Amino acid sequence: MSKVLIVAEHLGGKLNASTAKCVSAAQALNPDAIDVVVLGAGDAAAIGTEAAQIAGVSRVLTVANEANANPLAQVLAPQVAALASGYTHVFGPSTTFGKDVMPCVAALLGVNQVSDLMAVEGSHTFKRPIYAGNAIITVEAPADQIVVATVRTASWPEAARGGSAAVEAANVEAALPTYTRFVGLAAGSSDRPDLQSAKRVVSGGRGVGSAENFKVIYDFADRIGAAVGASRAAVDAGYVPNELQVGQTGKIIAPELYIAVGISGAIQHLTGIKDAGTIVAINKDPDSAIFEIADIGLAGDLFQILPELQAAV
């Protein structure tokens, strides 16, 4: 008998798509129940209603507390740990949010975390990538302990909508720390789709040449309604901020369409896009490693090819 609790990720009053992907991973366990917990402030009930529409969810628990207004791991984790009693599995997304919160949950429950869960082999047996995705390892968690895991969102589809789970307000008895407090959030604002959940992504690399030249990437992305990403080389060179980095030390993404422009194809970058649907590579060097994994390759000057593509769209 298995029962899964999923920690919902949300921001700005909206549920993140990573939550529905965690539901897909939970469904692979064939559990008796899948519950979702929404930790929020005044917006908890509204977000809970949205979570209740995910197919396969049995119940949504909403925890409204002003301390949850900002997603601090040290504040959220004690509440999740308190709610975990009676569950066999606690899942969270392998996003910046999940990587922050779930290790704290595992520590409070006294168990080892299973990271980047990409396949379910059994109730306590899972597959996850290692060595920058070059190998897949099978791990087995102790059968007598609760399983705390982060779900590799790039490996799972979003669960369908159309559900109608019950939404219940939950009271949590947990001591919240006072040594951690929210001071402020520095984040860039953009009208473009979110990089981690976008269906289309256009990324630029060192070959773009400069921060000024990156305008051709932004313009093309805007034309096709895509998010903008970058290789580590472009970020290290100062062309774009690090929140756009795609790869092992950046964001792991799985868009339907990924267009790599001026990116050579270092293994660190390829790790971040291995689950993408269609990969298009544009590079002047026909021997670049990116062409080995691309579905469509265009060898040529990106400053000539991109404007032509943009005009044709």
PDB file of C-alpha atoms in Angstrom:
ATOM      1  CA  MET A   1       0.000   0.000   0.000  1.00  0.00           C
ATOM      2  CA  SER A   2       1.540   3.299  -1.076  1.00  0.00           C
ATOM      3  CA  LYS A   3       0.365   6.839  -0.536  1.00  0.00           C
ATOM      4  CA  VAL A   4       2.137   9.813  -2.103  1.00  0.00           C
ATOM      5  CA  LEU A   5       2.324  13.405  -0.928  1.00  0.00           C
ATOM      6  CA  ILE A   6       3.444  15.950  -3.535  1.00  0.00           C
ATOM      7  CA  VAL A   7       4.754  19.368  -2.550  1.00  0.00           C
ATOM      8  CA  ALA A   8       3.258  21.844  -5.004  1.00  0.00           C
ATOM      9  CA  GLU A   9       5.448  24.494  -6.588  1.00  0.00           C
ATOM     10  CA  HIS A  10       3.812  27.843  -7.236  1.00  0.00           C
ATOM     11  CA  LEU A  11       4.785  31.441  -7.777  1.00  0.00           C
ATOM     12  CA  GLY A  12       2.765  34.611  -8.089  1.00  0.00           C
ATOM     13  CA  GLY A  13      -0.477  32.806  -7.327  1.00  0.00           C
ATOM     14  CA  LYS A  14      -0.028  30.318 -10.167  1.00  0.00           C
ATOM     15  CA  LEU A  15       0.717  26.615  -9.983  1.00  0.00           C
ATOM     16  CA  ASN A  16       3.925  25.590 -11.734  1.00  0.00           C
ATOM     17  CA  ALA A  17       3.730  22.871 -14.401  1.00  0.00           C
ATOM     18  CA  SER A  18       6.328  20.900 -12.420  1.00  0.00           C
ATOM     19  CA  THR A  19       3.579  19.872  -9.992  1.00  0.00           C
ATOM     20  CA  ALA A  20       1.632  18.049 -12.717  1.00  0.00           C
ATOM     21  CA  LYS A  21       4.851  16.297 -13.771  1.00  0.00           C
ATOM     22  CA  CYS A  22       5.358  15.085 -10.202  1.00  0.00           C
ATOM     23  CA  VAL A  23       1.836  13.650 -10.368  1.00  0.00           C
ATOM     24  CA  SER A  24       2.836  11.669 -13.478  1.00  0.00           C
ATOM     25  CA  ALA A  25       5.806  10.236 -11.595  1.00  0.00           C
ATOM     26  CA  ALA A  26       3.596   9.371  -8.636  1.00  0.00           C
ATOM     27  CA  GLN A  27       1.099   7.605 -10.895  1.00  0.00           C
ATOM     28  CA  ALA A  28       3.886   5.271 -12.054  1.00  0.00           C
ATOM     29  CA  LEU A  29       3.845   3.831  -8.522  1.00  0.00           C
ATOM     30  CA  ASN A  30       0.177   2.817  -8.879  1.00  0.00           C
ATOM     31  CA  PRO A  31      -0.468   4.224  -5.414  1.00  0.00           C
ATOM     32  CA  ASP A  32      -3.654   4.050  -3.401  1.00  0.00           C
ATOM     33  CA  ALA A  33      -3.746   7.844  -3.195  1.00  0.00           C
ATOM     34  CA  ILE A  34      -1.923  10.930  -4.460  1.00  0.00           C
ATOM     35  CA  ASP A  35      -2.307  14.030  -2.332  1.00  0.00           C
ATOM     36  CA  VAL A  36      -0.915  17.481  -3.113  1.00  0.00           C
ATOM     37  CA  VAL A  37      -0.003  20.007  -0.435  1.00  0.00           C
ATOM     38  CA  VAL A  38      -0.057  23.718  -1.247  1.00  0.00           C
ATOM     39  CA  LEU A  39       1.913  25.803   1.223  1.00  0.00           C
ATOM     40  CA  GLY A  40       0.970  29.429   0.757  1.00  0.00           C
ATOM     41  CA  ALA A  41      -0.404  32.533   2.386  1.00  0.00           C
ATOM     42  CA  GLY A  42      -3.706  34.096   1.369  1.00  0.00           C
ATOM     43  CA  ASP A  43      -3.459  32.520  -2.086  1.00  0.00           C
ATOM     44  CA  ALA A  44      -3.296  28.914  -0.849  1.00  0.00           C
ATOM     45  CA  ALA A  45      -6.982  28.140  -1.466  1.00  0.00           C
ATOM     46  CA  ALA A  46      -6.969  29.490  -5.036  1.00  0.00           C
ATOM     47  CA  ILE A  47      -3.804  27.568  -5.909  1.00  0.00           C
ATOM     48  CA  GLY A  48      -5.292  24.479  -4.266  1.00  0.00           C
ATOM     49  CA  THR A  49      -8.329  24.718  -6.537  1.00  0.00           C
ATOM     50  CA  GLU A  50      -6.005  24.767  -9.538  1.00  0.00           C
ATOM     51  CA  ALA A  51      -4.082  21.737  -8.232  1.00  0.00           C
ATOM     52  CA  ALA A  52      -7.354  19.867  -7.720  1.00  0.00           C
ATOM     53  CA  GLN A  53      -7.895  19.920 -11.494  1.00  0.00           C
ATOM     54  CA  ILE A  54      -4.874  17.679 -12.138  1.00  0.00           C
ATOM     55  CA  ALA A  55      -6.080  14.214 -13.096  1.00  0.00           C
ATOM     56  CA  GLY A  56      -5.041  11.505 -10.665  1.00  0.00           C
ATOM     57  CA  VAL A  57      -4.952  13.721  -7.578  1.00  0.00           C
ATOM     58  CA  SER A  58      -7.041  12.316  -4.727  1.00  0.00           C
ATOM     59  CA  ARG A  59      -6.969  15.282  -2.362  1.00  0.00           C
ATOM     60  CA  VAL A  60      -5.404  18.728  -2.074  1.00  0.00           C
ATOM     61  CA  LEU A  61      -4.298  20.032   1.306  1.00  0.00           C
ATOM     62  CA  THR A  62      -3.912  23.792   1.634  1.00  0.00           C
ATOM     63  CA  VAL A  63      -1.812  25.314   4.398  1.00  0.00           C
ATOM     64  CA  ALA A  64      -2.413  29.060   4.689  1.00  0.00           C
ATOM     65  CA  ASN A  65       0.212  30.801   6.775  1.00  0.00           C
ATOM     66  CA  GLU A  66       1.710  34.238   6.260  1.00  0.00           C
ATOM     67  CA  ALA A  67       5.105  32.668   6.948  1.00  0.00           C
ATOM     68  CA  ASN A  68       4.672  30.804   3.635  1.00  0.00           C
ATOM     69  CA  ALA A  69       4.311  33.973   1.593  1.00  0.00           C
ATOM     70  CA  ASN A  70       7.845  33.420   0.303  1.00  0.00           C
ATOM     71  CA  PRO A  71       9.180  29.904  -0.430  1.00  0.00           C
ATOM     72  CA  LEU A  72      11.902  29.519   2.191  1.00  0.00           C
ATOM     73  CA  ALA A  73      13.065  25.930   2.574  1.00  0.00           C
ATOM     74  CA  GLN A  74      13.680  26.296   6.306  1.00  0.00           C
ATOM     75  CA  VAL A  75      10.072  27.436   6.790  1.00  0.00           C
ATOM     76  CA  LEU A  76       8.316  25.066   4.391  1.00  0.00           C
ATOM     77  CA  ALA A  77      10.248  21.882   5.215  1.00  0.00           C
ATOM     78  CA  PRO A  78       9.097  21.503   8.864  1.00  0.00           C
ATOM     79  CA  GLN A  79       5.472  21.769   7.706  1.00  0.00           C
ATOM     80  CA  VAL A  80       5.954  19.161   4.985  1.00  0.00           C
ATOM     81  CA  ALA A  81       7.708  16.838   7.421  1.00  0.00           C
ATOM     82  CA  ALA A  82       4.817  17.210   9.867  1.00  0.00           C
ATOM     83  CA  LEU A  83       2.303  16.352   7.145  1.00  0.00           C
ATOM     84  CA  ALA A  84       4.356  13.380   5.898  1.00  0.00           C
ATOM     85  CA  SER A  85       3.092  11.075   8.625  1.00  0.00           C
ATOM     86  CA  GLY A  86       0.982   8.349   7.033  1.00  0.00           C
ATOM     87  CA  TYR A  87       2.574   8.690   3.598  1.00  0.00           C
ATOM     88  CA  THR A  88       5.001   6.253   2.016  1.00  0.00           C
ATOM     89  CA  HIS A  89       6.434   8.756  -0.481  1.00  0.00           C
ATOM     90  CA  VAL A  90       6.980  12.518  -0.543  1.00  0.00           C
ATOM     91  CA  PHE A  91       7.762  13.960  -3.976  1.00  0.00           C
ATOM     92  CA  GLY A  92       8.852  17.411  -5.065  1.00  0.00           C
ATOM     93  CA  PRO A  93      10.105  18.729  -8.412  1.00  0.00           C
ATOM     94  CA  SER A  94      13.811  18.748  -9.241  1.00  0.00           C
ATOM     95  CA  THR A  95      13.658  22.487  -9.874  1.00  0.00           C
ATOM     96  CA  THR A  96      15.328  25.307  -7.964  1.00  0.00           C
ATOM     97  CA  PHE A  97      12.364  25.194  -5.561  1.00  0.00           C
ATOM     98  CA  GLY A  98      12.474  21.422  -5.054  1.00  0.00           C
ATOM     99  CA  LYS A  99      16.249  21.229  -4.776  1.00  0.00           C
ATOM    100  CA  ASP A 100      16.012  23.773  -1.978  1.00  0.00           C
ATOM    101  CA  VAL A 101      13.083  22.330  -0.011  1.00  0.00           C
ATOM    102  CA  MET A 102      13.236  18.546  -0.390  1.00  0.00           C
ATOM    103  CA  PRO A 103      16.722  17.920   1.098  1.00  0.00           C
ATOM    104  CA  CYS A 104      15.538  19.751   4.224  1.00  0.00           C
ATOM    105  CA  VAL A 105      12.433  17.544   4.326  1.00  0.00           C
ATOM    106  CA  ALA A 106      14.575  14.418   3.999  1.00  0.00           C
ATOM    107  CA  ALA A 107      16.890  15.592   6.765  1.00  0.00           C
ATOM    108  CA  LEU A 108      13.990  16.275   9.125  1.00  0.00           C
ATOM    109  CA  LEU A 109      12.564  12.819   8.415  1.00  0.00           C
ATOM    110  CA  GLY A 110      15.974  11.201   8.881  1.00  0.00           C
ATOM    111  CA  VAL A 111      16.167   9.574   5.444  1.00  0.00           C
ATOM    112  CA  ASN A 112      18.361   9.844   2.360  1.00  0.00           C
ATOM    113  CA  GLN A 113      16.854  11.676  -0.595  1.00  0.00           C
ATOM    114  CA  VAL A 114      16.461  10.099  -4.030  1.00  0.00           C
ATOM    115  CA  SER A 115      17.430  12.862  -6.474  1.00  0.00           C
ATOM    116  CA  ASP A 116      16.352  13.403 -10.088  1.00  0.00           C
ATOM    117  CA  LEU A 117      13.972  10.449 -10.236  1.00  0.00           C
ATOM    118  CA  MET A 118      13.473   9.705 -13.941  1.00  0.00           C
ATOM    119  CA  ALA A 119      11.856   6.244 -13.930  1.00  0.00           C
ATOM    120  CA  VAL A 120       9.981   4.060 -11.460  1.00  0.00           C
ATOM    121  CA  GLU A 121      10.973   0.401 -11.326  1.00  0.00           C
ATOM    122  CA  GLY A 122       9.105  -0.487  -8.135  1.00  0.00           C
ATOM    123  CA  SER A 123       7.721   1.051  -4.968  1.00  0.00           C
ATOM    124  CA  HIS A 124      11.252   1.703  -3.668  1.00  0.00           C
ATOM    125  CA  THR A 125      13.337   1.205  -6.818  1.00  0.00           C
ATOM    126  CA  PHE A 126      14.062   4.081  -9.164  1.00  0.00           C
ATOM    127  CA  LYS A 127      16.340   5.188 -11.979  1.00  0.00           C
ATOM    128  CA  ARG A 128      18.246   8.453 -11.997  1.00  0.00           C
ATOM    129  CA  PRO A 129      21.033   9.957 -14.142  1.00  0.00           C
ATOM    130  CA  ILE A 130      24.646  10.249 -12.984  1.00  0.00           C
ATOM    131  CA  TYR A 131      27.868  11.520 -14.548  1.00  0.00           C
ATOM    132  CA  ALA A 132      26.154  14.420 -16.286  1.00  0.00           C
ATOM    133  CA  GLY A 133      23.547  12.101 -17.741  1.00  0.00           C
ATOM    134  CA  ASN A 134      26.103   9.801 -19.368  1.00  0.00           C
ATOM    135  CA  ALA A 135      24.936   6.873 -17.244  1.00  0.00           C
ATOM    136  CA  ILE A 136      21.692   5.823 -15.606  1.00  0.00           C
ATOM    137  CA  ILE A 137      21.835   4.215 -12.184  1.00  0.00           C
ATOM    138  CA  THR A 138      19.173   2.125 -10.455  1.00  0.00           C
ATOM    139  CA  VAL A 139      18.785   2.978  -6.776  1.00  0.00           C
ATOM    140  CA  GLU A 140      16.794   1.144  -4.120  1.00  0.00           C
ATOM    141  CA  ALA A 141      15.520   2.980  -1.090  1.00  0.00           C
ATOM    142  CA  PRO A 142      15.029   1.128   2.222  1.00  0.00           C
ATOM    143  CA  ALA A 143      11.592  -0.494   2.205  1.00  0.00           C
ATOM    144  CA  ASP A 144      10.960   0.388   5.846  1.00  0.00           C
ATOM    145  CA  GLN A 145      11.495   4.126   5.390  1.00  0.00           C
ATOM    146  CA  ILE A 146       9.508   6.904   3.795  1.00  0.00           C
ATOM    147  CA  VAL A 147      10.829   7.820   0.332  1.00  0.00           C
ATOM    148  CA  VAL A 148      11.684  11.494  -0.182  1.00  0.00           C
ATOM    149  CA  ALA A 149      12.507  12.229  -3.810  1.00  0.00           C
ATOM    150  CA  THR A 150      12.898  15.017  -6.318  1.00  0.00           C
ATOM    151  CA  VAL A 151      11.359  14.306  -9.723  1.00  0.00           C
ATOM    152  CA  ARG A 152      13.356  15.085 -12.852  1.00  0.00           C
ATOM    153  CA  THR A 153      10.688  17.156 -14.582  1.00  0.00           C
ATOM    154  CA  ALA A 154      12.326  16.839 -18.001  1.00  0.00           C
ATOM    155  CA  SER A 155      11.688  13.069 -17.891  1.00  0.00           C
ATOM    156  CA  TRP A 156       7.956  13.176 -17.152  1.00  0.00           C
ATOM    157  CA  PRO A 157       4.971  14.632 -19.036  1.00  0.00           C
ATOM    158  CA  GLU A 158       2.435  16.844 -17.338  1.00  0.00           C
ATOM    159  CA  ALA A 159      -0.489  14.872 -15.956  1.00  0.00           C
ATOM    160  CA  ALA A 160      -3.745  15.633 -17.753  1.00  0.00           C
ATOM    161  CA  ARG A 161      -6.282  18.135 -16.500  1.00  0.00           C
ATOM    162  CA  GLY A 162      -9.918  17.422 -15.789  1.00  0.00           C
ATOM    163  CA  GLY A 163      -9.613  16.199 -12.215  1.00  0.00           C
ATOM    164  CA  SER A 164     -11.921  17.207  -9.393  1.00  0.00           C
ATOM    165  CA  ALA A 165     -10.097  16.398  -6.172  1.00  0.00           C
ATOM    166  CA  ALA A 166     -11.371  17.566  -2.817  1.00  0.00           C
ATOM    167  CA  VAL A 167      -9.656  20.638  -1.400  1.00  0.00           C
ATOM    168  CA  GLU A 168      -9.172  20.688   2.362  1.00  0.00           C
ATOM    169  CA  ALA A 169      -7.627  23.293   4.637  1.00  0.00           C
ATOM    170  CA  ALA A 170      -4.995  21.709   6.857  1.00  0.00           C
ATOM    171  CA  ASN A 171      -3.626  22.840  10.190  1.00  0.00           C
ATOM    172  CA  VAL A 172       0.032  22.011  10.745  1.00  0.00           C
ATOM    173  CA  GLU A 173       1.684  21.835  14.138  1.00  0.00           C
ATOM    174  CA  ALA A 174       5.310  22.586  13.350  1.00  0.00           C
ATOM    175  CA  ALA A 175       7.870  24.837  14.976  1.00  0.00           C
ATOM    176  CA  LEU A 176       9.020  27.333  12.376  1.00  0.00           C
ATOM    177  CA  PRO A 177      12.545  28.748  12.681  1.00  0.00           C
ATOM    178  CA  THR A 178      13.196  32.395  13.382  1.00  0.00           C
ATOM    179  CA  TYR A 179      16.826  32.359  12.271  1.00  0.00           C
ATOM    180  CA  THR A 180      15.835  32.444   8.588  1.00  0.00           C
ATOM    181  CA  ARG A 181      13.799  35.292   7.189  1.00  0.00           C
ATOM    182  CA  PHE A 182      12.921  36.649   3.777  1.00  0.00           C
ATOM    183  CA  VAL A 183      14.745  39.885   2.955  1.00  0.00           C
ATOM    184  CA  GLY A 184      14.063  40.428  -0.739  1.00  0.00           C
ATOM    185  CA  LEU A 185      13.959  38.885  -4.187  1.00  0.00           C
ATOM    186  CA  ALA A 186      16.052  40.116  -7.087  1.00  0.00           C
ATOM    187  CA  ALA A 187      14.691  38.765 -10.351  1.00  0.00           C
ATOM    188  CA  GLY A 188      14.554  39.915 -13.924  1.00  0.00           C
ATOM    189  CA  SER A 189      11.130  40.515 -15.413  1.00  0.00           C
ATOM    190  CA  SER A 190      10.241  39.260 -18.856  1.00  0.00           C
ATOM    191  CA  ASP A 191       7.164  38.771 -20.995  1.00  0.00           C
ATOM    192  CA  ARG A 192       8.745  35.695 -22.574  1.00  0.00           C
ATOM    193  CA  PRO A 193       7.722  32.171 -21.544  1.00  0.00           C
ATOM    194  CA  ASP A 194       9.419  30.642 -18.508  1.00  0.00           C
ATOM    195  CA  LEU A 195      12.577  28.826 -19.611  1.00  0.00           C
ATOM    196  CA  GLN A 196      11.953  25.692 -17.565  1.00  0.00           C
ATOM    197  CA  SER A 197       8.385  25.107 -18.757  1.00  0.00           C
ATOM    198  CA  ALA A 198       8.440  26.614 -22.281  1.00  0.00           C
ATOM    199  CA  LYS A 199       7.443  24.468 -25.262  1.00  0.00           C
ATOM    200  CA  ARG A 200       9.935  26.288 -27.493  1.00  0.00           C
ATOM    201  CA  VAL A 201      13.400  27.538 -26.524  1.00  0.00           C
ATOM    202  CA  VAL A 202      16.050  29.424 -28.490  1.00  0.00           C
ATOM    203  CA  SER A 203      19.525  29.367 -26.907  1.00  0.00           C
ATOM    204  CA  GLY A 204      22.671  31.254 -27.817  1.00  0.00           C
ATOM    205  CA  GLY A 205      26.274  30.287 -27.169  1.00  0.00           C
ATOM    206  CA  ARG A 206      29.770  31.675 -27.364  1.00  0.00           C
ATOM    207  CA  GLY A 207      29.394  31.933 -31.137  1.00  0.00           C
ATOM    208  CA  VAL A 208      26.930  34.817 -30.730  1.00  0.00           C
ATOM    209  CA  GLY A 209      29.958  36.918 -29.875  1.00  0.00           C
ATOM    210  CA  SER A 210      28.703  39.564 -27.447  1.00  0.00           C
ATOM    211  CA  ALA A 211      25.853  40.756 -25.259  1.00  0.00           C
ATOM    212  CA  GLU A 212      24.865  43.225 -27.984  1.00  0.00           C
ATOM    213  CA  ASN A 213      24.732  40.469 -30.610  1.00  0.00           C
ATOM    214  CA  PHE A 214      22.393  38.453 -28.386  1.00  0.00           C
ATOM    215  CA  LYS A 215      19.629  40.745 -29.655  1.00  0.00           C
ATOM    216  CA  VAL A 216      19.279  38.450 -32.684  1.00  0.00           C
ATOM    217  CA  ILE A 217      18.474  35.582 -30.298  1.00  0.00           C
ATOM    218  CA  TYR A 218      15.878  37.637 -28.419  1.00  0.00           C
ATOM    219  CA  ASP A 219      14.279  38.893 -31.632  1.00  0.00           C
ATOM    220  CA  PHE A 220      13.978  35.415 -33.132  1.00  0.00           C
ATOM    221  CA  ALA A 221      12.643  33.969 -29.870  1.00  0.00           C
ATOM    222  CA  ASP A 222       9.999  36.693 -29.684  1.00  0.00           C
ATOM    223  CA  ARG A 223       8.993  36.003 -33.281  1.00  0.00           C
ATOM    224  CA  ILE A 224       8.220  32.334 -32.557  1.00  0.00           C
ATOM    225  CA  GLY A 225       6.971  32.801 -28.976  1.00  0.00           C
ATOM    226  CA  ALA A 226       9.926  31.011 -27.402  1.00  0.00           C
ATOM    227  CA  ALA A 227      11.859  31.311 -24.172  1.00  0.00           C
ATOM    228  CA  VAL A 228      15.523  32.336 -24.319  1.00  0.00           C
ATOM    229  CA  GLY A 229      18.365  30.207 -22.987  1.00  0.00           C
ATOM    230  CA  ALA A 230      22.136  30.195 -23.169  1.00  0.00           C
ATOM    231  CA  SER A 231      25.144  27.952 -22.844  1.00  0.00           C
ATOM    232  CA  ARG A 232      27.491  28.216 -19.894  1.00  0.00           C
ATOM    233  CA  ALA A 233      30.120  29.765 -22.159  1.00  0.00           C
ATOM    234  CA  ALA A 234      27.743  32.600 -23.056  1.00  0.00           C
ATOM    235  CA  VAL A 235      26.873  33.159 -19.403  1.00  0.00           C
ATOM    236  CA  ASP A 236      30.522  33.091 -18.291  1.00  0.00           C
ATOM    237  CA  ALA A 237      31.364  35.584 -21.031  1.00  0.00           C
ATOM    238  CA  GLY A 238      28.751  37.955 -19.633  1.00  0.00           C
ATOM    239  CA  TYR A 239      26.457  37.907 -22.653  1.00  0.00           C
ATOM    240  CA  VAL A 240      23.370  37.049 -20.550  1.00  0.00           C
ATOM    241  CA  PRO A 241      22.488  36.563 -16.847  1.00  0.00           C
ATOM    242  CA  ASN A 242      22.991  33.124 -15.298  1.00  0.00           C
ATOM    243  CA  GLU A 243      19.262  32.430 -14.896  1.00  0.00           C
ATOM    244  CA  LEU A 244      19.231  31.721 -18.643  1.00  0.00           C
ATOM    245  CA  GLN A 245      21.872  28.996 -18.422  1.00  0.00           C
ATOM    246  CA  VAL A 246      20.863  25.592 -19.759  1.00  0.00           C
ATOM    247  CA  GLY A 247      22.885  22.542 -18.791  1.00  0.00           C
ATOM    248  CA  GLN A 248      24.196  20.453 -15.949  1.00  0.00           C
ATOM    249  CA  THR A 249      24.886  23.482 -13.734  1.00  0.00           C
ATOM    250  CA  GLY A 250      21.941  25.425 -15.135  1.00  0.00           C
ATOM    251  CA  LYS A 251      18.409  24.393 -15.998  1.00  0.00           C
ATOM    252  CA  ILE A 252      17.431  20.939 -17.232  1.00  0.00           C
ATOM    253  CA  ILE A 253      14.691  21.436 -19.820  1.00  0.00           C
ATOM    254  CA  ALA A 254      12.596  19.357 -22.197  1.00  0.00           C
ATOM    255  CA  PRO A 255      10.882  21.670 -24.711  1.00  0.00           C
ATOM    256  CA  GLU A 256       9.136  20.361 -27.802  1.00  0.00           C
ATOM    257  CA  LEU A 257      11.516  22.464 -29.916  1.00  0.00           C
ATOM    258  CA  TYR A 258      15.051  23.486 -28.949  1.00  0.00           C
ATOM    259  CA  ILE A 259      17.084  25.736 -31.249  1.00  0.00           C
ATOM    260  CA  ALA A 260      20.790  25.948 -30.392  1.00  0.00           C
ATOM    261  CA  VAL A 261      22.496  28.931 -32.008  1.00  0.00           C
ATOM    262  CA  GLY A 262      26.274  29.278 -31.933  1.00  0.00           C
ATOM    263  CA  ILE A 263      26.551  26.471 -29.362  1.00  0.00           C
ATOM    264  CA  SER A 264      29.341  23.937 -29.834  1.00  0.00           C
ATOM    265  CA  GLY A 265      27.699  21.181 -27.823  1.00  0.00           C
ATOM    266  CA  ALA A 266      29.762  20.609 -24.681  1.00  0.00           C
ATOM    267  CA  ILE A 267      28.586  17.632 -22.632  1.00  0.00           C
ATOM    268  CA  GLN A 268      27.567  19.993 -19.828  1.00  0.00           C
ATOM    269  CA  HIS A 269      25.093  21.660 -22.168  1.00  0.00           C
ATOM    270  CA  LEU A 270      23.839  18.475 -23.810  1.00  0.00           C
ATOM    271  CA  THR A 271      22.898  17.131 -20.378  1.00  0.00           C
ATOM    272  CA  GLY A 272      20.350  19.918 -20.064  1.00  0.00           C
ATOM    273  CA  ILE A 273      18.575  19.230 -23.361  1.00  0.00           C
ATOM    274  CA  LYS A 274      18.756  15.440 -23.793  1.00  0.00           C
ATOM    275  CA  ASP A 275      14.980  15.101 -23.301  1.00  0.00           C
ATOM    276  CA  ALA A 276      14.033  17.820 -25.806  1.00  0.00           C
ATOM    277  CA  GLY A 277      11.680  16.838 -28.621  1.00  0.00           C
ATOM    278  CA  THR A 278      13.252  18.296 -31.768  1.00  0.00           C
ATOM    279  CA  ILE A 279      16.724  19.836 -31.602  1.00  0.00           C
ATOM    280  CA  VAL A 280      17.822  22.305 -34.281  1.00  0.00           C
ATOM    281  CA  ALA A 281      21.471  23.380 -34.377  1.00  0.00           C
ATOM    282  CA  ILE A 282      22.903  26.428 -36.159  1.00  0.00           C
ATOM    283  CA  ASN A 283      26.689  26.653 -36.134  1.00  0.00           C
ATOM    284  CA  LYS A 284      29.332  27.735 -38.632  1.00  0.00           C
ATOM    285  CA  ASP A 285      31.545  24.755 -37.693  1.00  0.00           C
ATOM    286  CA  PRO A 286      30.100  21.599 -39.335  1.00  0.00           C
ATOM    287  CA  ASP A 287      32.216  19.447 -37.004  1.00  0.00           C
ATOM    288  CA  SER A 288      30.639  20.826 -33.818  1.00  0.00           C
ATOM    289  CA  ALA A 289      29.469  18.190 -31.330  1.00  0.00           C
ATOM    290  CA  ILE A 290      25.988  19.745 -31.289  1.00  0.00           C
ATOM    291  CA  PHE A 291      25.347  18.320 -34.776  1.00  0.00           C
ATOM    292  CA  GLU A 292      25.776  14.781 -33.453  1.00  0.00           C
ATOM    293  CA  ILE A 293      22.607  15.034 -31.389  1.00  0.00           C
ATOM    294  CA  ALA A 294      20.646  17.535 -33.506  1.00  0.00           C
ATOM    295  CA  ASP A 295      17.624  16.398 -35.489  1.00  0.00           C
ATOM    296  CA  ILE A 296      18.157  19.278 -37.919  1.00  0.00           C
ATOM    297  CA  GLY A 297      21.512  20.947 -38.510  1.00  0.00           C
ATOM    298  CA  LEU A 298      22.309  24.162 -40.357  1.00  0.00           C
ATOM    299  CA  ALA A 299      26.012  24.845 -40.917  1.00  0.00           C
ATOM    300  CA  GLY A 300      26.527  28.519 -41.617  1.00  0.00           C
ATOM    301  CA  ASP A 301      26.694  32.065 -40.293  1.00  0.00           C
ATOM    302  CA  LEU A 302      24.031  32.514 -37.606  1.00  0.00           C
ATOM    303  CA  PHE A 303      23.820  36.245 -38.381  1.00  0.00           C
ATOM    304  CA  GLN A 304      22.730  35.356 -41.892  1.00  0.00           C
ATOM    305  CA  ILE A 305      20.600  32.294 -41.129  1.00  0.00           C
ATOM    306  CA  LEU A 306      18.566  33.673 -38.207  1.00  0.00           C
ATOM    307  CA  PRO A 307      17.275  36.799 -40.022  1.00  0.00           C
ATOM    308  CA  GLU A 308      16.325  34.622 -42.987  1.00  0.00           C
ATOM    309  CA  LEU A 309      14.445  32.204 -40.734  1.00  0.00           C
ATOM    310  CA  GLN A 310      12.775  35.084 -38.931  1.00  0.00           C
ATOM    311  CA  ALA A 311      11.614  36.584 -42.208  1.00  0.00           C
ATOM    312  CA  ALA A 312      10.244  33.221 -43.334  1.00  0.00           C
ATOM    313  CA  VAL A 313       8.254  32.535 -40.155  1.00  0.00           C
TER     314      VAL A 313
END
